[in-house]
Coordinates of C-alpha atoms and ligand atoms in Angstrom, one line a residue:
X18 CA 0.0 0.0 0.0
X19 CA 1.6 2.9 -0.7
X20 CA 0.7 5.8 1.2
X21 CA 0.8 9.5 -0.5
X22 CA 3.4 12.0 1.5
X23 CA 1.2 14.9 0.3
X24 CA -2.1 15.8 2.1
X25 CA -4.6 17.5 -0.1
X26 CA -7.1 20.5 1.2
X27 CA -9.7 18.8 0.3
X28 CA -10.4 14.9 -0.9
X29 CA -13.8 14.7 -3.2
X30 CA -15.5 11.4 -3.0
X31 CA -17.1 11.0 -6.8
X32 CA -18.0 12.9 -9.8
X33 CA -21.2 12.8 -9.8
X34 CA -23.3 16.4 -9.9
X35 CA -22.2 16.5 -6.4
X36 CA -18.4 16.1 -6.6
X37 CA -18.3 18.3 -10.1
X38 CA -20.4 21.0 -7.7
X39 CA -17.7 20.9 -5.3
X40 CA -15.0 21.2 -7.7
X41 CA -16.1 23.7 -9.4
X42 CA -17.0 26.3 -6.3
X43 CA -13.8 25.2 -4.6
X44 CA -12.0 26.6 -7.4
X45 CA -14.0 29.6 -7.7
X46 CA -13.0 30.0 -4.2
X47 CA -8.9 29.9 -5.0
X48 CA -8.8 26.2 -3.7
X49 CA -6.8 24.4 -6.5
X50 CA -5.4 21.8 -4.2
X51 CA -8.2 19.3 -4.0
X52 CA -8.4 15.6 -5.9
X53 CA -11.6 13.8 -6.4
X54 CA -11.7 10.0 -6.1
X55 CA -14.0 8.3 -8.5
X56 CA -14.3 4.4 -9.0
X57 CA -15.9 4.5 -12.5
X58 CA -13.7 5.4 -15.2
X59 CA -16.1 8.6 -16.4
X60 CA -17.9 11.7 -14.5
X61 CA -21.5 11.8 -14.1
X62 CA -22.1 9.7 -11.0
X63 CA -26.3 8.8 -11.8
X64 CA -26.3 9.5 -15.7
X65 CA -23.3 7.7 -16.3
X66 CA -24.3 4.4 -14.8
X67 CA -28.2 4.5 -15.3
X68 CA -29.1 3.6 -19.0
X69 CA -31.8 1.9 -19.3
X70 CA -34.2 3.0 -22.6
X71 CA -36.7 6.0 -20.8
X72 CA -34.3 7.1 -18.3
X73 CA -35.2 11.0 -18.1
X74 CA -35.3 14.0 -15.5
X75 CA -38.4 14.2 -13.4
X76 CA -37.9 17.7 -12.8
X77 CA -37.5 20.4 -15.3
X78 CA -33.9 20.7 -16.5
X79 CA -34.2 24.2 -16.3
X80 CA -33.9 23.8 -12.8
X81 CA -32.1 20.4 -12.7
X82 CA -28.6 22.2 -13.5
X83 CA -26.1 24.4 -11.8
X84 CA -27.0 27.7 -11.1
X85 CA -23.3 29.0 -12.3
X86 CA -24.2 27.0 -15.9
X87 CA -27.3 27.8 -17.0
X88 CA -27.9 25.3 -20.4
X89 CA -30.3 27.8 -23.0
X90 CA -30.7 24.9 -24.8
X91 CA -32.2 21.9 -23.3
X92 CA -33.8 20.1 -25.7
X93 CA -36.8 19.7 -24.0
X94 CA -38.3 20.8 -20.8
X95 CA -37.6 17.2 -18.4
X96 CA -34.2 15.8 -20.7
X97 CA -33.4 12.4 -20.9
X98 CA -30.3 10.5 -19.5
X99 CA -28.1 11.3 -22.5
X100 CA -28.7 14.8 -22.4
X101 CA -27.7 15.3 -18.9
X102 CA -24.7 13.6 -19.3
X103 CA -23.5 15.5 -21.9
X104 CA -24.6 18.5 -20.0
X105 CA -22.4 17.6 -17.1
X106 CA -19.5 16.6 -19.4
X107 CA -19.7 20.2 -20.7
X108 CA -19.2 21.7 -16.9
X109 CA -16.5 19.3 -16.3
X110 CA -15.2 20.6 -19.5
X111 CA -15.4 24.3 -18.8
X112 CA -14.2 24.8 -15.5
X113 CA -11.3 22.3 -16.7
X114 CA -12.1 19.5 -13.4
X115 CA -10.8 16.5 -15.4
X116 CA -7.0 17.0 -14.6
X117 CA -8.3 16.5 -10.8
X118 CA -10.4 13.1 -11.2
X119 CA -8.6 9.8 -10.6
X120 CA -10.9 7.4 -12.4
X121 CA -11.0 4.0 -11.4
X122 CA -10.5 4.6 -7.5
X123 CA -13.2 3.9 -5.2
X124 CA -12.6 5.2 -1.8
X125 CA -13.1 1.9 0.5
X126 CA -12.5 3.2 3.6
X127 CA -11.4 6.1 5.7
X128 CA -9.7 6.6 9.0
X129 CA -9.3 10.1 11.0
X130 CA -5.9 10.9 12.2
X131 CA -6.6 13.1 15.2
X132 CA -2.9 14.0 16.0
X133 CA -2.1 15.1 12.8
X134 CA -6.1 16.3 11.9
X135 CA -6.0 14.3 8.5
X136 CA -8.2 12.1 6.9
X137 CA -6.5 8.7 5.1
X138 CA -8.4 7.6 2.4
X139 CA -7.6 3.8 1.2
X140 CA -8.4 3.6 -2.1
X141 CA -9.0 0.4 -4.1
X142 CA -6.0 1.1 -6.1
X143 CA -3.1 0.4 -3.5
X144 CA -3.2 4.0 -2.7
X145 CA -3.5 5.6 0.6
X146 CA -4.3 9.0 0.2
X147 CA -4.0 12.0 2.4
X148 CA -6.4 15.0 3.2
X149 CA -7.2 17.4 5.5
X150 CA -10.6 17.6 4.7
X151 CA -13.2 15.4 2.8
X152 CA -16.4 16.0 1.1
X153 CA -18.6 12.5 0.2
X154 CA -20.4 12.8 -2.3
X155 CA -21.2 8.9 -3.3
X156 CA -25.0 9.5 -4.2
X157 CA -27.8 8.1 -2.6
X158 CA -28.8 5.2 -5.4
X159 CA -25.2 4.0 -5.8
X160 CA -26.5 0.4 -4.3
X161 CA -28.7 -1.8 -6.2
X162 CA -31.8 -3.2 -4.5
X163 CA -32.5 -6.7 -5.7
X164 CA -35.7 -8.4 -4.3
X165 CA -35.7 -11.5 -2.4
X166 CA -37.5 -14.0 -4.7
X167 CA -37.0 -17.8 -4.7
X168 CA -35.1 -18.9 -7.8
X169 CA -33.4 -15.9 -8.6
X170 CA -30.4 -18.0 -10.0
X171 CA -31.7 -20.4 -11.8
X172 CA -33.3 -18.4 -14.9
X173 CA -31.6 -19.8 -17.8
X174 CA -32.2 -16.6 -19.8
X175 CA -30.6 -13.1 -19.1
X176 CA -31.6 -10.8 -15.9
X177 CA -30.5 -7.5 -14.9
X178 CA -30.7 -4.4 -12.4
X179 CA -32.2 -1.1 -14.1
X180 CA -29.3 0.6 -12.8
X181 CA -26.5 -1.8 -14.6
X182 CA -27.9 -2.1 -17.8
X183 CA -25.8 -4.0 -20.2
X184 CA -24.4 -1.9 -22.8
X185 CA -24.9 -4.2 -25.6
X186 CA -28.5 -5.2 -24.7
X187 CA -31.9 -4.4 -26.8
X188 CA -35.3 -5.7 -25.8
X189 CA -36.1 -6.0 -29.3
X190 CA -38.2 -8.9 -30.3
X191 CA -37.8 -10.1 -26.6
X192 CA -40.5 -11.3 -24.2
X193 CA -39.8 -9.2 -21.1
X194 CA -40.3 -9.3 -17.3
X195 CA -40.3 -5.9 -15.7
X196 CA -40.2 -6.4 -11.9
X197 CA -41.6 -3.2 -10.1
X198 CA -44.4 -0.7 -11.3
X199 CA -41.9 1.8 -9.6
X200 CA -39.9 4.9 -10.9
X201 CA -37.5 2.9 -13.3
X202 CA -40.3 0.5 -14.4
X203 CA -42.5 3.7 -15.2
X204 CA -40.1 5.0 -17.4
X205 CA -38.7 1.8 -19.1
X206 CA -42.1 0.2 -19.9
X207 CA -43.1 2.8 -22.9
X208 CA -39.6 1.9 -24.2
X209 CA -39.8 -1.5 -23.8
X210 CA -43.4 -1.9 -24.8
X211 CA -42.4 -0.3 -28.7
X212 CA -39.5 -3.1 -29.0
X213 CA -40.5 -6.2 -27.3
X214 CA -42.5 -8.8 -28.4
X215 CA -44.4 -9.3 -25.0
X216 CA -43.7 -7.4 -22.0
X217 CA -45.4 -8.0 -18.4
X218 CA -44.7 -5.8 -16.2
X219 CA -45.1 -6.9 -12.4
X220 CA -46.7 -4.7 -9.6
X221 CA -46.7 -5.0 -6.3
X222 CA -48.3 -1.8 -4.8
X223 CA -49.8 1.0 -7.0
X224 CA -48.1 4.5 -7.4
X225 CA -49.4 7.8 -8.8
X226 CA -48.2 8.9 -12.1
X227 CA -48.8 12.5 -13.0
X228 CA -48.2 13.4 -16.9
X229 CA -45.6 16.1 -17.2
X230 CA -45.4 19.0 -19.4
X231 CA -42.6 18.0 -21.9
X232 CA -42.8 18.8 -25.4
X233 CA -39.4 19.2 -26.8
X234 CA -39.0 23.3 -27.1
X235 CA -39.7 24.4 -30.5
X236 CA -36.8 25.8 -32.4
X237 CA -38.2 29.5 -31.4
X238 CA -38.2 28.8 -28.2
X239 CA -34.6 27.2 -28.2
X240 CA -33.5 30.6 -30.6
X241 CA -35.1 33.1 -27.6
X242 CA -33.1 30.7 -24.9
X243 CA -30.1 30.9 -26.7
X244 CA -30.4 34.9 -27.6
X245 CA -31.6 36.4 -24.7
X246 CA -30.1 34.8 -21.8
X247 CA -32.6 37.2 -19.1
X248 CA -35.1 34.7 -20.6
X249 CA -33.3 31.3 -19.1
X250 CA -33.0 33.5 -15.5
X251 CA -36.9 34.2 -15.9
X252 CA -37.6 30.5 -16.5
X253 CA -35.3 29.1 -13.9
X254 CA -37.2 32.0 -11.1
X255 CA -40.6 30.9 -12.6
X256 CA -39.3 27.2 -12.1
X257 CA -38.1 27.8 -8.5
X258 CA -41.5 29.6 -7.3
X259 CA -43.2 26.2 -8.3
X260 CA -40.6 23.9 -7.3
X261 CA -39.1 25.3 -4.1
X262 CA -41.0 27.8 -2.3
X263 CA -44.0 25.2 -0.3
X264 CA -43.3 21.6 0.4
X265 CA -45.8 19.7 -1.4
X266 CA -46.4 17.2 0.6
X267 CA -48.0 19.5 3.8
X268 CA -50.9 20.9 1.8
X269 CA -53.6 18.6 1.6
X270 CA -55.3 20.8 -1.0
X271 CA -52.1 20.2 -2.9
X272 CA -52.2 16.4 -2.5
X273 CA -55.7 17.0 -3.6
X274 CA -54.7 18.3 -6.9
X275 CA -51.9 16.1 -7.6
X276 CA -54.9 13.0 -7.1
X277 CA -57.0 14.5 -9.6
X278 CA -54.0 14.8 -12.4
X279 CA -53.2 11.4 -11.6
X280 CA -56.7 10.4 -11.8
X281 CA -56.9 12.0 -14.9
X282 CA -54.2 10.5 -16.6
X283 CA -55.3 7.3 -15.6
X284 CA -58.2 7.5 -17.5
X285 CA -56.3 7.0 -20.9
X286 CA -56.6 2.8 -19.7
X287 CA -59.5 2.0 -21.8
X288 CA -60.0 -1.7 -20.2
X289 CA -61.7 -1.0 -16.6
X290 CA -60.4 -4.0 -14.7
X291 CA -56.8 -3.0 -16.4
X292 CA -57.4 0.6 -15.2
X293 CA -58.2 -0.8 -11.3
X294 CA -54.7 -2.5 -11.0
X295 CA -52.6 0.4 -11.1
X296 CA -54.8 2.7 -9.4
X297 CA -53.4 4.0 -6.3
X298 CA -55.1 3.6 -3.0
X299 CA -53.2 5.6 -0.5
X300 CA -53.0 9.2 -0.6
X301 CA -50.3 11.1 -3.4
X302 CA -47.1 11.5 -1.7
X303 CA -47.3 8.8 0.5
X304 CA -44.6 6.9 -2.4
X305 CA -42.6 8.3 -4.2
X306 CA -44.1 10.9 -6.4
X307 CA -44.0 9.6 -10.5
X308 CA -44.3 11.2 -13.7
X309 CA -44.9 9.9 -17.0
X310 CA -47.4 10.7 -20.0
X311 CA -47.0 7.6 -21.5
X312 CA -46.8 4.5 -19.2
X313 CA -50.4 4.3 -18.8
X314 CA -51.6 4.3 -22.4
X315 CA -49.2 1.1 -22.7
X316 CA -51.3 -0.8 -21.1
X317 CA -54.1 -0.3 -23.8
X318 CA -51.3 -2.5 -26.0
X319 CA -52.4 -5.9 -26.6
X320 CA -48.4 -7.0 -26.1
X321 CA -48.4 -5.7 -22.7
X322 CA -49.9 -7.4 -19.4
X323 CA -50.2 -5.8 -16.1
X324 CA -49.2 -8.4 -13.6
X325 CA -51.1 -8.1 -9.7
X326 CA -50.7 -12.1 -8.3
X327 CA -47.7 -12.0 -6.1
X328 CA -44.4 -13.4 -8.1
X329 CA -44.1 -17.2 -6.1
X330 CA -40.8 -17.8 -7.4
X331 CA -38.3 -17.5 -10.6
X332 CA -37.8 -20.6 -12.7
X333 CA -35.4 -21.4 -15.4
X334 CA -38.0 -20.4 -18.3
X335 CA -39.4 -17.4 -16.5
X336 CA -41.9 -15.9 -13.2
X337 CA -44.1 -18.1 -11.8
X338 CA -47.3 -16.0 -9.5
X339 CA -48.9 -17.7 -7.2
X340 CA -52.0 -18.8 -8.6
X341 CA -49.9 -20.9 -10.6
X342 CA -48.9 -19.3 -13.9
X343 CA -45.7 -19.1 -15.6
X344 CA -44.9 -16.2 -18.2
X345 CA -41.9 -17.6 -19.8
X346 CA -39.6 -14.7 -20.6
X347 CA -36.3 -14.2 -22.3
X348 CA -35.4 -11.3 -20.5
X349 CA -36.2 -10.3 -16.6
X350 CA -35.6 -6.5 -15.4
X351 CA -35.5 -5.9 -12.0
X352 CA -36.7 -2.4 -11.8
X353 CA -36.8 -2.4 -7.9
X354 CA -35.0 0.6 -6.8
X355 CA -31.9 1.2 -4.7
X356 CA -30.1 1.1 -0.8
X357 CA -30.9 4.9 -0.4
X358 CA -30.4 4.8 3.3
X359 CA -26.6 4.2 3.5
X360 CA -24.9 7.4 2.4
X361 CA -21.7 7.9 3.0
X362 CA -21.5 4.9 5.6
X363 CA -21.5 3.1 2.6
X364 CA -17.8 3.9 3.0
X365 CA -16.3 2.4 6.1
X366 CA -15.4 6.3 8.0
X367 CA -13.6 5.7 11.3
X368 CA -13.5 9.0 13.0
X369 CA -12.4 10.4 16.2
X370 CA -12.1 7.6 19.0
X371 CA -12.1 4.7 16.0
X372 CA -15.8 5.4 15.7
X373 CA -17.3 3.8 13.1
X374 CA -19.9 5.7 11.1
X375 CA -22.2 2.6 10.3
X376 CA -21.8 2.0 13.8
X377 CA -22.8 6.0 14.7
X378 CA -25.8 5.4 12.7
X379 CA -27.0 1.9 13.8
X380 CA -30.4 3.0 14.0
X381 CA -30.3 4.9 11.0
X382 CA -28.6 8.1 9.3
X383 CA -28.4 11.6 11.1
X384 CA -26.6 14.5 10.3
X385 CA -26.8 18.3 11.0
X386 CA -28.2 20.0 7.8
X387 CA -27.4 16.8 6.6
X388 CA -24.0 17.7 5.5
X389 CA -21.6 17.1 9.1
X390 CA -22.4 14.4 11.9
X391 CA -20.6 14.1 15.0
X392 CA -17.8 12.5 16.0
X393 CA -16.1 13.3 12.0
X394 CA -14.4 16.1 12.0
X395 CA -14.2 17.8 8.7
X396 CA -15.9 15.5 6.9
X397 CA -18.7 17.0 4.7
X398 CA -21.1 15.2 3.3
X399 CA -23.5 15.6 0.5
X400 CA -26.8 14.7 -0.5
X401 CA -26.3 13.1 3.1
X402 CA -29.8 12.5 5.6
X403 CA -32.4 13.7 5.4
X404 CA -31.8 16.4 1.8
X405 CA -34.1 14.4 -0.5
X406 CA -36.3 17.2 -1.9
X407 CA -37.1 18.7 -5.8
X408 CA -33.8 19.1 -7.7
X409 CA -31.0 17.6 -5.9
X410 CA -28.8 19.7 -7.7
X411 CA -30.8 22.8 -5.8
X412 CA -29.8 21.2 -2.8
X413 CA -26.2 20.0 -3.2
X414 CA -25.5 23.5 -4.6
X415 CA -26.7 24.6 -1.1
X416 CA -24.8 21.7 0.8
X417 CA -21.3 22.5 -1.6
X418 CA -22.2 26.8 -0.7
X419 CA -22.1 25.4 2.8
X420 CA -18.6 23.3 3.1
X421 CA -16.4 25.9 0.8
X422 CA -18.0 28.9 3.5
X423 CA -16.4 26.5 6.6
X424 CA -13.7 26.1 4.7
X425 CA -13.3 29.8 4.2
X426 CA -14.2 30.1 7.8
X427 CA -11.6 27.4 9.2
X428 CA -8.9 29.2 7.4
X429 CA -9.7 32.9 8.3
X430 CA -10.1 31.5 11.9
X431 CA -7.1 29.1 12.0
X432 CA -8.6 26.0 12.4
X433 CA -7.1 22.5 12.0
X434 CA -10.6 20.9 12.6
X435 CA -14.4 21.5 13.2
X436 CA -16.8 18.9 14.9
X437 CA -20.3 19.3 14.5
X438 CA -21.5 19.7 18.6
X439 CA -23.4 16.6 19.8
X440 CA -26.3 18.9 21.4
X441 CA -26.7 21.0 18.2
X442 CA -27.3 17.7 16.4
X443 CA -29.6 16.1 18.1
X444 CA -31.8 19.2 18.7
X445 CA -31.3 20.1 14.9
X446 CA -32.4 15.9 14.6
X447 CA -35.4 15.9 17.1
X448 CA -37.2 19.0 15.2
X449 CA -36.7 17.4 11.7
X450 CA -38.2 14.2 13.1
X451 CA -41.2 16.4 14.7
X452 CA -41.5 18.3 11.6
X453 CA -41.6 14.5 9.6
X454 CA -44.2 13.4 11.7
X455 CA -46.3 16.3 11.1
X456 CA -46.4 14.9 7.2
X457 CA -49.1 13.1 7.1
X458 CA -48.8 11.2 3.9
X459 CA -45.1 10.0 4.9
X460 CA -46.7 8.6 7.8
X461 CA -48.7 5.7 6.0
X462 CA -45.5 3.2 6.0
X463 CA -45.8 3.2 2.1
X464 CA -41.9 3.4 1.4
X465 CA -39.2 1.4 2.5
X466 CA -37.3 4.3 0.6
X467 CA -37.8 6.9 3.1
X468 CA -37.7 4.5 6.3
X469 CA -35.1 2.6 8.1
X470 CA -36.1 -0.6 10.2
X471 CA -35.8 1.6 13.4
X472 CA -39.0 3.4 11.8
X473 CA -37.1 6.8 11.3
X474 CA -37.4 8.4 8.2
X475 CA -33.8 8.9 6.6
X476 CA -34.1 10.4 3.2
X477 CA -36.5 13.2 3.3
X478 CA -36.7 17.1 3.6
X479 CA -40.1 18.0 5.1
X480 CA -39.9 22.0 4.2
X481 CA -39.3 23.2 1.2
X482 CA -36.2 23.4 -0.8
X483 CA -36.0 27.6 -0.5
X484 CA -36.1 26.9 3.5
X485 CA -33.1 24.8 3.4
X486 CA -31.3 27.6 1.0
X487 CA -32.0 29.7 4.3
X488 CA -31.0 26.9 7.2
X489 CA -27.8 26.2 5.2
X490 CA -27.2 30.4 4.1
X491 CA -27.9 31.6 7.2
X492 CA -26.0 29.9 9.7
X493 CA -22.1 30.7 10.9
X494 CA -20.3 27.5 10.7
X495 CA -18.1 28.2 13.9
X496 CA -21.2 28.2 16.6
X497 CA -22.7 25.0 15.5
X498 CA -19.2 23.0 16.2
X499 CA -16.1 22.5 18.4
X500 CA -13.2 23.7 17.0
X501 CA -9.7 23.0 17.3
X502 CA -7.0 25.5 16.2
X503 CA -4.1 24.9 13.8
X504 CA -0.8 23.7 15.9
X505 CA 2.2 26.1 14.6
X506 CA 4.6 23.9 15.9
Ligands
FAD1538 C1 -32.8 6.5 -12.0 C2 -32.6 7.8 -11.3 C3 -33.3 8.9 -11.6 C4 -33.2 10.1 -10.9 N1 -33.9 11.2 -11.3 C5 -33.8 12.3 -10.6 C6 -34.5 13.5 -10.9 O1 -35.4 13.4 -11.8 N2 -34.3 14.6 -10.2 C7 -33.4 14.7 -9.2 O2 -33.3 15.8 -8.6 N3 -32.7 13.6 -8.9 C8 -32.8 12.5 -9.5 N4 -32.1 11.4 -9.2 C9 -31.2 11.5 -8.0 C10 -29.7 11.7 -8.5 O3 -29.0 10.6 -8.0 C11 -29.2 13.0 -8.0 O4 -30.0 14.0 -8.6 C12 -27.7 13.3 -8.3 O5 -27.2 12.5 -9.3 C13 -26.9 13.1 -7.1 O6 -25.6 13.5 -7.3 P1 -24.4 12.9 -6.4 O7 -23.2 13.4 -7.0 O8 -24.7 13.1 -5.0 O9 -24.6 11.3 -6.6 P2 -24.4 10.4 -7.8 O10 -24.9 11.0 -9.1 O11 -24.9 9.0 -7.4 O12 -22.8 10.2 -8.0 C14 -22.0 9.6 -7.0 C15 -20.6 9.3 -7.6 O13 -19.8 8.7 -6.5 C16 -19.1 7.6 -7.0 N5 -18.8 6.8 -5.8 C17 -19.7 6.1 -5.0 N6 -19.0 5.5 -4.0 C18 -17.7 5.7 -4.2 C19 -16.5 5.3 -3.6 N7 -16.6 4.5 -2.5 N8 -15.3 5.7 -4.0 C20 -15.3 6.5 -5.1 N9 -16.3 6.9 -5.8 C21 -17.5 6.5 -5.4 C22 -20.1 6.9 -8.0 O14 -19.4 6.1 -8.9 C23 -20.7 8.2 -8.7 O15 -20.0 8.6 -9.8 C24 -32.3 10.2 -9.8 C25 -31.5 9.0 -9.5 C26 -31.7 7.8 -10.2 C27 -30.9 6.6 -9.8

C-alpha cells in the first residue's frame, strides 16, 4: 500500500453532480489543491451508470442544472439520460475538473488521524491518500436493490438491475419481465413496450403517475433561450416559485390536486379491470411521487400485461405467480429501486475515538443540515440524511455553498478541525423528526425508501427546498461546532 506523503485541502468522494459541484466552487473560491476520487472510469455519478431505454429527468432541467451554468438549450423541458450527461461533461469541460479526477479509484475506507487532523483515504487502487478535509459525495442510489425472490439464479435466460444495464443489450423482439411498477419501471415500460415482443410488467403496490409538461422546445423557443439569456434566469425563477417555495407534501389541497391529475391520466386505460390494477389507494405522496405521460396508455397495447398475483418464485423459463402461472420470458428487469439509506457509511469512515460511522448510525442516518455528523471532523457530506427534496442539484448546490463557506471560515479563523456539537445535532435531529411526523402522507408506512427498520425516516426534507437555501445560508459555521486551532509547531 503505498501511502501518499502529500495531504490534499480537500479529498472529493465521486464525480457525480455532487463532486463536479464541489469542484467547481472550490475553485471559484482559489482552492486548486483538491483531488476527487471516482471508482468508475467517467464523470456523471447517476447518468453515467443508469441507461436503461426511458431514463429521463423528473424535474424540469431548467432547474435540474447548476446555477453558475445555465444550459439555454435543453432540448426539451424534463431531458433524458443522455442529455444530462452530456450537459455535465460540458461543466466538467469548462471549469477544466478533469486533470483533478482519478478514475477508477473507489474510496473503500477512511480513518481520521486526530494528531495530525488528516483524513486517510484507502483507495482500491493500493493507494492511501491523504487529506485534511473530505467531502462525500457517493449518491444516494449507488446500491442496487435486488428483491428477495425464490429462484433468482436459476433463470436460464438473461436478468439484470435497471441501474447496470448491459451496454450491448436491446429488448427488441424479446419477451420481457419488468419487476416493479416503480420509478425505473414507469419509465422503461413505454420503451420497452415499442421493441419487445411481449412485456409483463409486475406490480406490487400501486403509485401515482402524474403526466408532465414535456414537449421538446420548438426551435423558437430554443432561438429566444439561446439569444436572450434574461429569458433562461426568468424561467429558472418561474421554475423555482413552483418547485421550491412550499413543500408539497403538507398541503392537503395540494395532494388534492396532484390526485386529480393522476386520476386523470389514468383515465387513458381504456379496459376497466386494467385501469383498477394500477390505481393507487393511499394518498399522493405517501410513495414516491412519479411522472410519466406515457406509461399508462401502454397498457391499452395488446403485447403488454399488467401483472397483480404476487411473483411465487423464478424458474429457469421465466416468473411463476402464485395462482400458478408461468410467463416464460427471455429477458427479466428488476426495476426495484436502490439502498438509499446508507450514504456515506456506505464507506467504512472511522472518525475520532475509531468510531465507526455505520456504527454512529446503527439505528439509522443523522446529520446536521445533513451535511456534518458528529464525532467526523471535517468531513462534509452531500446529499447526506435527510436532503431528499425537488432538484437535488438545488440542494447539493446549497450543501457544496455550505462546506467551501467553513472552509473559508476554518482558514480565516485558523482552524485544523471543526466537529459538529453533539447537542446541536440532536436538537437540529429531534425537530426534523417532529416536523416529519407532522407529514401526514409519509406517515402511511408506504416506502421502505424513506424509512429505516428503526422506523425513522432517513431520506426526506419536510420544508421546502428555499427553506433549506436559508438553514444552510444563514448559519455561521463556527457556533454550531467544536473547533480545534491549527498547531504552529
Ligand atoms: C434512475 C434515477 C433517476 C433520478 N432522477 C432524478 C430526478 O429526476 N431529479 C433529481 O433531482 N434527482 C434524480 N435522481 C437522483 C440523482 O442521483 C441526483 O440528482 C444526483 O445524481 C446526485 O448526485 P451525487 O453526485 O450526489 O450522486 P451520484 O450521481 O450518485 O454520483 C455519485 C458518484 O460517486 C461515485 N462513488 C460512489 N461510491 C464511491 C466510492 N466509495 N469511491 C469513489 N467513488 C464513489 C459513484 O461512482 C458516482 O460517480 C435520480 C436518481 C436515479 C438513480
Amino acid at each position: 500500500m503505498e501511502i501518499e506523503t502529500h495531504a490534499h485541502r480537500v479529498a472529493i468522494i465521486g464525480a457525480g453532480p455532487g463532486g463536479i459541484c464541489t469542484a467547481v466552487r472550490l475553485r471559484q473560491a482559489g482552492i486548486e489543491d483538491f483531488v476527487i476520487l471516482e471508482r468508475a472510469h467517467a464523470i456523471g455519478g447517476t447518468w453515467h451508470r443508469n441507461r436503461y431505454p426511458g431514463l429521463a429527468c423528473d424535474i424540469a432541467s431548467h432547474f435540474y442544472s447548476f446555477s453558475f451554468a445555465l444550459k439555454p438549450d435543453w432540448s426539451r423541458p424534463f431531458a433524458g439520460q443522455a442529455e444530462i450527461l452530456s450537459y455535465l461533461e460540458e461543466v466538467v469541460s469548462a471549469f477544466d475538473i478533469r486533470p483533478h479526477v482519478r478514475f477508477g479509484t473507489s474510496v473503500d475506507a477512511a480513518h481520521w488521524d486526530h494528531e495530525a487532523a488528516l483524513w486517510r483515504l484507502i483507495t482500491s487502487v493500493g493507494r492511501t491518500v491523504t487529506a485534511e478535509t473530505v467531502v462525500a459525495g457517493p449518491g444516494m442510489f449507488g446500491e442496487l436493490r435486488y428483491p428477495d425472490i425464490e429462484g433468482m439464479d436459476c433463470f436460464s435466460g438473461q436478468s439484470f438491475h435497471t441501474g447496470g444495464w448491459p451496454a450491448d443489450h436491446s429488448l427488441s423482439g424479446e419477451r420481457v419481465a419488468i419487476i416493479g411498477s416503480a420509478a425505473s419501471a414507469v419509465q422503461l415500460l413505454p420503451e420497452a413496450a415499442k421493441v419487445a415482443r411481449r412485456v409483463h410488467i409486475f406490480q406490487r403496490s400501486a403509485n401515482w403517475v402524474l403526466p408532465k409538461e414535456d414537449e421538446p422546445f420548438t426551435s423558437e423557443q430554443l432561438h429566444q433561450f439561446v439569444r436572450s439569456p434574461s429569458s433562461v434566469a426568468e424561467l429558472r425563477a418561474e421554475l423555482f416559485r413552483l418547485y421550491a417555495t412550499d413543500p408539497p407534501f403538507a398541503s392537503t389541497t395540494q395532494i388534492g390536486e396532484r390526485e386529480q391529475f393522476g386520476i386523470a391520466n389514468i383515465a387513458v386505460v381504456e379496459d376497466p379491470d386494467v385501469r383498477a390494477k394500477p390505481t393507487s389507494t393511499t394518498p399522493w405522496g405517501c410513495h414516491r411521487p412519479l411522472f410519466s405521460n406515457d406509461y399508462y396508455p401502454t397498457f391499452n397495447l395488446p403485447h403488454v400485461e399488467l401483472v397483480t398475483e404476487p411473483i411465487e418464485r423464478i424458474t429457469s423459463s421465466g416468473v411463476l405467480t402464485a395462482e400458478g402461472t408461468t410467463r416464460e420470458v427471455d429477458t427479466i428487469v428488476y426495476a426495484t429501486g436502490y439502498e438509499t439509506t446508507r450514504f456515506a457509511s456506505v464507506i467504512d469512515f472511522v472518525g475520532r475515538d475509531g468510531a465507526h460511522l455505520r456504527n454512529a448510525w446503527a439505528d439509522g442516518a443523522q446529520a446536521y443540515l445533513g451535511i456534518t455528523t458528529t464525532g467526523f471532523p471535517n468531513l462534509f457530506m452531500l446529499y447526506g440524511p435527510n436532503t431528499n427534496a425537488g432538484s437535488i442539484i438545488y440542494m447539493i448546490e446549497c450543501q457544496v455553498d455550505y462546506v467551501v463557506r467553513s472552509l473559508q471560515c476554518m482558514e480565516r479563523e485558523g482552524l485544523a478541525w471543526i466537529d459538529v456539537r453533539p447537542d446541536v445535532m440532536a436538537v437540529y435531529n429531534q425537530q426534523l423528526q417532529r416536523d416529519i411526523e407532522k407529514v401526514e402522507v409519509w406517515q402511511g408506512g408506504c416506502s421502505t425508501y424513506y424509512r429505516v427498520p428503526s422506523g425513522r425516516i432517513v431520506t426526506q426534507w419536510p420544508h421546502s427546498m428555499s427553506r433549506y437555501r436559508e438553514l444552510t445560508d444563514t448559519l455561521h459555521p463556527l457556533d454550531d461546532y467544536e473547533t480545534h486551532a491549527r498547531s504552529h509547531a
